[in-house]
mmCIF file of C-alpha atoms in Angstrom:
data_model
loop_
_atom_site.group_PDB
_atom_site.id
_atom_site.type_symbol
_atom_site.label_atom_id
_atom_site.label_comp_id
_atom_site.label_asym_id
_atom_site.label_seq_id
_atom_site.Cartn_x
_atom_site.Cartn_y
_atom_site.Cartn_z
ATOM 1 C CA UNK G 1 -21.482 225.956 44.413
ATOM 2 C CA UNK G 2 -21.698 224.064 41.180
ATOM 3 C CA UNK G 3 -24.880 223.519 39.171
ATOM 4 C CA UNK G 4 -25.965 221.835 35.965
ATOM 5 C CA UNK G 5 -28.654 222.803 33.473
ATOM 6 C CA UNK G 6 -30.105 220.503 30.859
ATOM 7 C CA UNK G 7 -32.386 222.811 28.868
ATOM 8 C CA UNK G 8 -34.306 220.089 27.049
ATOM 9 C CA UNK G 9 -36.618 218.033 29.238
ATOM 10 C CA UNK G 10 -37.646 215.805 26.324
ATOM 11 C CA UNK G 11 -36.056 215.014 22.977
ATOM 12 C CA UNK G 12 -37.505 212.837 20.232
ATOM 13 C CA UNK G 13 -35.392 211.607 17.341
ATOM 14 C CA UNK G 14 -35.832 209.078 14.585
ATOM 15 C CA UNK G 15 -33.893 205.849 14.654
ATOM 16 C CA UNK G 16 -30.659 206.265 12.733
ATOM 17 C CA UNK G 17 -30.572 210.020 13.150
ATOM 18 C CA UNK G 18 -27.835 211.872 14.969
ATOM 19 C CA UNK G 19 -28.309 213.116 18.507
ATOM 20 C CA UNK G 20 -27.117 215.955 20.682
ATOM 21 C CA UNK G 21 -28.234 216.397 24.276
ATOM 22 C CA UNK G 22 -27.277 219.714 25.788
ATOM 23 C CA UNK G 23 -25.650 220.338 29.132
ATOM 24 C CA UNK G 24 -24.338 223.552 30.650
ATOM 25 C CA UNK G 25 -22.656 223.783 33.989
ATOM 26 C CA UNK G 26 -21.803 226.508 36.430
ATOM 27 C CA UNK G 27 -18.526 226.234 38.318
ATOM 28 C CA UNK G 28 -15.726 228.679 38.954
ATOM 29 C CA UNK G 29 -12.909 226.325 37.974
ATOM 30 C CA UNK G 30 -12.607 223.318 35.708
ATOM 31 C CA UNK G 31 -14.912 220.653 37.046
ATOM 32 C CA UNK G 32 -15.176 216.956 36.563
ATOM 33 C CA UNK G 33 -18.061 216.229 34.165
ATOM 34 C CA UNK G 34 -20.174 213.151 33.644
ATOM 35 C CA UNK G 35 -23.062 211.719 31.695
ATOM 36 C CA UNK G 36 -25.207 209.034 33.268
ATOM 37 C CA UNK G 37 -28.095 207.136 31.651
ATOM 38 C CA UNK G 38 -31.170 205.684 33.312
ATOM 39 C CA UNK G 39 -33.070 203.014 31.402
ATOM 40 C CA UNK G 40 -36.682 202.324 32.389
ATOM 41 C CA UNK G 41 -37.044 200.783 35.855
ATOM 42 C CA UNK G 42 -33.290 200.769 36.384
ATOM 43 C CA UNK G 43 -30.733 202.789 38.285
ATOM 44 C CA UNK G 44 -28.302 205.192 36.665
ATOM 45 C CA UNK G 45 -25.260 203.947 34.769
ATOM 46 C CA UNK G 46 -22.136 205.915 33.905
ATOM 47 C CA UNK G 47 -21.835 206.633 30.169
ATOM 48 C CA UNK G 48 -18.664 208.696 30.143
ATOM 49 C CA UNK G 49 -16.616 211.151 32.179
ATOM 50 C CA UNK G 50 -14.218 214.030 31.642
ATOM 51 C CA UNK G 51 -11.416 214.819 34.049
ATOM 52 C CA UNK G 52 -8.785 216.528 31.895
ATOM 53 C CA UNK G 53 -6.935 216.294 28.582
ATOM 54 C CA UNK G 54 -8.675 215.688 25.267
ATOM 55 C CA UNK G 55 -11.953 217.621 25.428
ATOM 56 C CA UNK G 56 -13.751 214.954 23.406
ATOM 57 C CA UNK G 57 -14.355 211.865 25.482
ATOM 58 C CA UNK G 58 -15.683 208.566 24.260
ATOM 59 C CA UNK G 59 -18.209 206.523 26.183
ATOM 60 C CA UNK G 60 -20.058 203.280 25.840
ATOM 61 C CA UNK G 61 -22.418 202.396 22.991
ATOM 62 C CA UNK G 62 -21.023 205.011 20.593
ATOM 63 C CA UNK G 63 -21.681 208.037 22.779
ATOM 64 C CA UNK G 64 -19.228 210.881 23.063
ATOM 65 C CA UNK G 65 -19.199 214.300 24.703
ATOM 66 C CA UNK G 66 -17.199 217.440 24.173
ATOM 67 C CA UNK G 67 -16.044 219.761 26.937
ATOM 68 C CA UNK G 68 -16.057 223.385 25.772
ATOM 69 C CA UNK G 69 -14.719 225.513 28.599
ATOM 70 C CA UNK G 70 -15.462 228.847 26.921
ATOM 71 C CA UNK G 71 -19.110 227.881 26.689
ATOM 72 C CA UNK G 72 -19.331 225.978 30.012
ATOM 73 C CA UNK G 73 -20.869 223.127 28.079
ATOM 74 C CA UNK G 74 -20.555 219.356 27.949
ATOM 75 C CA UNK G 75 -22.977 218.203 25.264
ATOM 76 C CA UNK G 76 -23.566 214.527 24.596
ATOM 77 C CA UNK G 77 -23.567 213.247 21.012
ATOM 78 C CA UNK G 78 -24.214 210.097 19.081
ATOM 79 C CA UNK G 79 -23.916 209.695 15.323
ATOM 80 C CA UNK G 80 -26.769 207.234 14.867
ATOM 81 C CA UNK G 81 -29.300 206.391 17.577
ATOM 82 C CA UNK G 82 -30.977 203.063 18.128
ATOM 83 C CA UNK G 83 -34.388 202.428 19.678
ATOM 84 C CA UNK G 84 -32.614 200.931 22.707
ATOM 85 C CA UNK G 85 -31.095 204.346 23.444
ATOM 86 C CA UNK G 86 -34.487 205.529 24.693
ATOM 87 C CA UNK G 87 -33.811 206.501 28.300
ATOM 88 C CA UNK G 88 -33.275 209.464 30.594
ATOM 89 C CA UNK G 89 -29.836 211.060 30.360
ATOM 90 C CA UNK G 90 -28.307 213.000 33.226
ATOM 91 C CA UNK G 91 -25.397 215.389 33.045
ATOM 92 C CA UNK G 92 -23.482 215.783 36.304
ATOM 93 C CA UNK G 93 -20.662 217.884 37.687
ATOM 94 C CA UNK G 94 -18.402 217.665 40.689
ATOM 95 C CA UNK G 95 -15.728 219.990 41.986
ATOM 96 C CA UNK G 96 -12.099 219.011 41.766
ATOM 97 C CA UNK G 97 -10.916 220.668 44.921
ATOM 98 C CA UNK G 98 -13.014 219.398 47.807
ATOM 99 C CA UNK G 99 -12.123 216.391 49.895
ATOM 100 C CA UNK G 100 -15.542 214.971 49.281
ATOM 101 C CA UNK G 101 -16.515 215.205 45.645
ATOM 102 C CA UNK G 102 -20.243 215.769 45.773
ATOM 103 C CA UNK G 103 -21.850 214.933 42.467
ATOM 104 C CA UNK G 104 -24.571 217.341 41.332
ATOM 105 C CA UNK G 105 -26.987 216.141 38.673
ATOM 106 C CA UNK G 106 -28.924 218.072 36.071
ATOM 107 C CA UNK G 107 -32.659 217.699 35.657
ATOM 108 C CA UNK G 108 -32.317 214.969 33.068
ATOM 109 C CA UNK G 109 -33.345 214.761 29.402
ATOM 110 C CA UNK G 110 -35.801 212.071 28.409
ATOM 111 C CA UNK G 111 -34.867 210.668 25.001
ATOM 112 C CA UNK G 112 -37.403 208.882 22.833
ATOM 113 C CA UNK G 113 -36.192 207.145 19.693
ATOM 114 C CA UNK G 114 -39.013 206.540 17.233
ATOM 115 C CA UNK G 115 -39.093 204.330 14.117
ATOM 116 C CA UNK S 1 -25.456 192.718 35.790
ATOM 117 C CA UNK S 2 -26.727 194.378 38.955
ATOM 118 C CA UNK S 3 -24.263 194.645 41.784
ATOM 119 C CA UNK S 4 -26.210 197.041 43.969
ATOM 120 C CA UNK S 5 -29.306 195.324 45.265
ATOM 121 C CA UNK S 6 -32.303 197.130 46.676
ATOM 122 C CA UNK S 7 -35.366 195.700 48.362
ATOM 123 C CA UNK S 8 -38.254 196.077 48.030
ATOM 124 C CA UNK S 9 -38.819 197.207 44.447
ATOM 125 C CA UNK S 10 -42.109 198.856 45.357
ATOM 126 C CA UNK S 11 -43.804 199.796 48.564
ATOM 127 C CA UNK S 12 -47.239 201.257 49.104
ATOM 128 C CA UNK S 13 -48.131 202.571 52.520
ATOM 129 C CA UNK S 14 -50.295 205.084 54.308
ATOM 130 C CA UNK S 15 -49.423 208.396 55.876
ATOM 131 C CA UNK S 16 -47.916 208.004 59.312
ATOM 132 C CA UNK S 17 -46.532 204.488 58.830
ATOM 133 C CA UNK S 18 -42.869 203.517 59.190
ATOM 134 C CA UNK S 19 -40.987 201.987 56.277
ATOM 135 C CA UNK S 20 -37.517 200.546 55.800
ATOM 136 C CA UNK S 21 -35.564 200.031 52.627
ATOM 137 C CA UNK S 22 -32.537 197.819 52.262
ATOM 138 C CA UNK S 23 -29.465 198.170 50.101
ATOM 139 C CA UNK S 24 -26.526 195.855 49.660
ATOM 140 C CA UNK S 25 -23.564 196.146 47.303
ATOM 141 C CA UNK S 26 -21.238 193.350 46.238
ATOM 142 C CA UNK S 27 -18.648 195.523 44.514
ATOM 143 C CA UNK S 28 -16.275 195.860 47.448
ATOM 144 C CA UNK S 29 -16.888 199.614 47.606
ATOM 145 C CA UNK S 30 -16.358 201.533 50.827
ATOM 146 C CA UNK S 31 -18.843 204.365 50.290
ATOM 147 C CA UNK S 32 -22.619 204.174 49.883
ATOM 148 C CA UNK S 33 -25.311 206.739 49.208
ATOM 149 C CA UNK S 34 -29.040 207.319 49.243
ATOM 150 C CA UNK S 35 -30.567 209.542 46.583
ATOM 151 C CA UNK S 36 -34.177 210.635 46.246
ATOM 152 C CA UNK S 37 -35.621 210.881 42.728
ATOM 153 C CA UNK S 38 -38.908 212.734 42.472
ATOM 154 C CA UNK S 39 -41.658 212.400 39.890
ATOM 155 C CA UNK S 40 -39.832 214.826 37.580
ATOM 156 C CA UNK S 41 -36.699 212.660 37.744
ATOM 157 C CA UNK S 42 -34.814 215.223 39.833
ATOM 158 C CA UNK S 43 -32.059 213.594 41.873
ATOM 159 C CA UNK S 44 -31.030 214.791 45.299
ATOM 160 C CA UNK S 45 -28.432 213.228 47.530
ATOM 161 C CA UNK S 46 -29.712 212.469 51.001
ATOM 162 C CA UNK S 47 -26.927 210.633 52.828
ATOM 163 C CA UNK S 48 -23.514 209.208 52.251
ATOM 164 C CA UNK S 49 -21.591 206.704 54.365
ATOM 165 C CA UNK S 50 -17.934 205.767 54.226
ATOM 166 C CA UNK S 51 -16.998 202.589 56.095
ATOM 167 C CA UNK S 52 -20.108 202.853 58.260
ATOM 168 C CA UNK S 53 -19.435 206.505 59.075
ATOM 169 C CA UNK S 54 -21.852 209.215 58.004
ATOM 170 C CA UNK S 55 -20.013 211.733 55.809
ATOM 171 C CA UNK S 56 -22.826 213.558 54.049
ATOM 172 C CA UNK S 57 -26.159 214.437 55.571
ATOM 173 C CA UNK S 58 -28.082 216.795 53.371
ATOM 174 C CA UNK S 59 -31.028 218.745 54.656
ATOM 175 C CA UNK S 60 -33.626 216.033 54.941
ATOM 176 C CA UNK S 61 -36.483 215.763 57.445
ATOM 177 C CA UNK S 62 -35.559 214.097 60.720
ATOM 178 C CA UNK S 63 -37.977 211.265 60.050
ATOM 179 C CA UNK S 64 -35.352 209.902 57.628
ATOM 180 C CA UNK S 65 -32.552 207.908 59.204
ATOM 181 C CA UNK S 66 -29.855 205.844 57.479
ATOM 182 C CA UNK S 67 -28.479 202.709 59.081
ATOM 183 C CA UNK S 68 -25.241 200.973 58.185
ATOM 184 C CA UNK S 69 -24.108 197.676 59.702
ATOM 185 C CA UNK S 70 -21.014 197.362 57.524
ATOM 186 C CA UNK S 71 -19.586 198.965 54.419
ATOM 187 C CA UNK S 72 -21.628 196.716 52.124
ATOM 188 C CA UNK S 73 -25.025 197.601 53.596
ATOM 189 C CA UNK S 74 -26.873 200.884 53.898
ATOM 190 C CA UNK S 75 -30.528 200.888 54.869
ATOM 191 C CA UNK S 76 -32.973 203.760 55.028
ATOM 192 C CA UNK S 77 -35.749 204.093 57.571
ATOM 193 C CA UNK S 78 -38.558 206.599 57.338
ATOM 194 C CA UNK S 79 -40.600 207.121 60.476
ATOM 195 C CA UNK S 80 -44.107 208.436 59.939
ATOM 196 C CA UNK S 81 -44.131 208.876 56.173
ATOM 197 C CA UNK S 82 -45.693 211.937 54.544
ATOM 198 C CA UNK S 83 -47.269 212.235 51.065
ATOM 199 C CA UNK S 84 -44.262 214.198 49.807
ATOM 200 C CA UNK S 85 -42.078 211.174 50.545
ATOM 201 C CA UNK S 86 -43.547 209.443 47.501
ATOM 202 C CA UNK S 87 -40.568 209.023 45.193
ATOM 203 C CA UNK S 88 -37.982 206.558 43.979
ATOM 204 C CA UNK S 89 -35.152 206.020 46.436
ATOM 205 C CA UNK S 90 -31.905 205.093 44.764
ATOM 206 C CA UNK S 91 -29.008 203.481 46.548
ATOM 207 C CA UNK S 92 -25.520 203.826 45.097
ATOM 208 C CA UNK S 93 -21.969 202.872 45.960
ATOM 209 C CA UNK S 94 -18.437 203.840 44.994
ATOM 210 C CA UNK S 95 -14.874 203.853 46.221
ATOM 211 C CA UNK S 96 -14.172 206.848 48.445
ATOM 212 C CA UNK S 97 -11.316 207.922 46.173
ATOM 213 C CA UNK S 98 -13.643 207.822 43.165
ATOM 214 C CA UNK S 99 -16.862 209.302 44.481
ATOM 215 C CA UNK S 100 -18.012 210.519 41.106
ATOM 216 C CA UNK S 101 -18.221 207.056 39.582
ATOM 217 C CA UNK S 102 -21.364 205.751 41.178
ATOM 218 C CA UNK S 103 -23.004 202.387 40.759
ATOM 219 C CA UNK S 104 -26.743 202.524 41.322
ATOM 220 C CA UNK S 105 -29.350 200.028 42.321
ATOM 221 C CA UNK S 106 -32.660 199.821 40.478
ATOM 222 C CA UNK S 107 -34.432 201.813 43.160
ATOM 223 C CA UNK S 108 -37.313 201.428 45.563
ATOM 224 C CA UNK S 109 -40.503 203.179 44.487
ATOM 225 C CA UNK S 110 -42.472 204.445 47.474
ATOM 226 C CA UNK S 111 -46.110 205.471 47.194
ATOM 227 C CA UNK S 112 -47.688 207.141 50.199
ATOM 228 C CA UNK S 113 -51.488 207.179 50.134
#
């Protein structure tokens, strides 16, 4: 069974600084990988996804993530954060082989962007 | 803009009562889900329906029962709520062929006193 670990429950960065949110997954093959974001009092929204090909995938609002198979990681990055990026970020994984692709979420990382 | 609509936004009730939550999606999707998000933001899938047919039923207490009248609606009923049912219940939808790309509603926050 697949699993996802986000080691940082909370991250605080200054506005304009760069950001990396960590994600490690456990899966025997090459999974599908995702980052979702949850703004306050809202549901989750898809930021970006990786299926295959270029290991660096671009998402909305300047976010990108890099799939590193040797490290079983899919870290999320942004060059310069804005206060509106404050939210909870979820990494997720699903298998590529099952007929029903059950999405498994990590524990989430709460991002606070301070002035 | 929101295309997965959940009602109510909040619900406060007492132990032992029955509650129902509604979810409707206007995206034309054929698959809908209920997730439970606890106070630590952990997400767990509860149920999934494809074209009114139950396709995923995770290990949830029997007091939880999903109800689907058509592919655009998926409601959740909880008979005799318990304190541990306090959580945010998130409804989501997708196309069956793209089950990883979920569209979520804003959630229903349930508080059980």
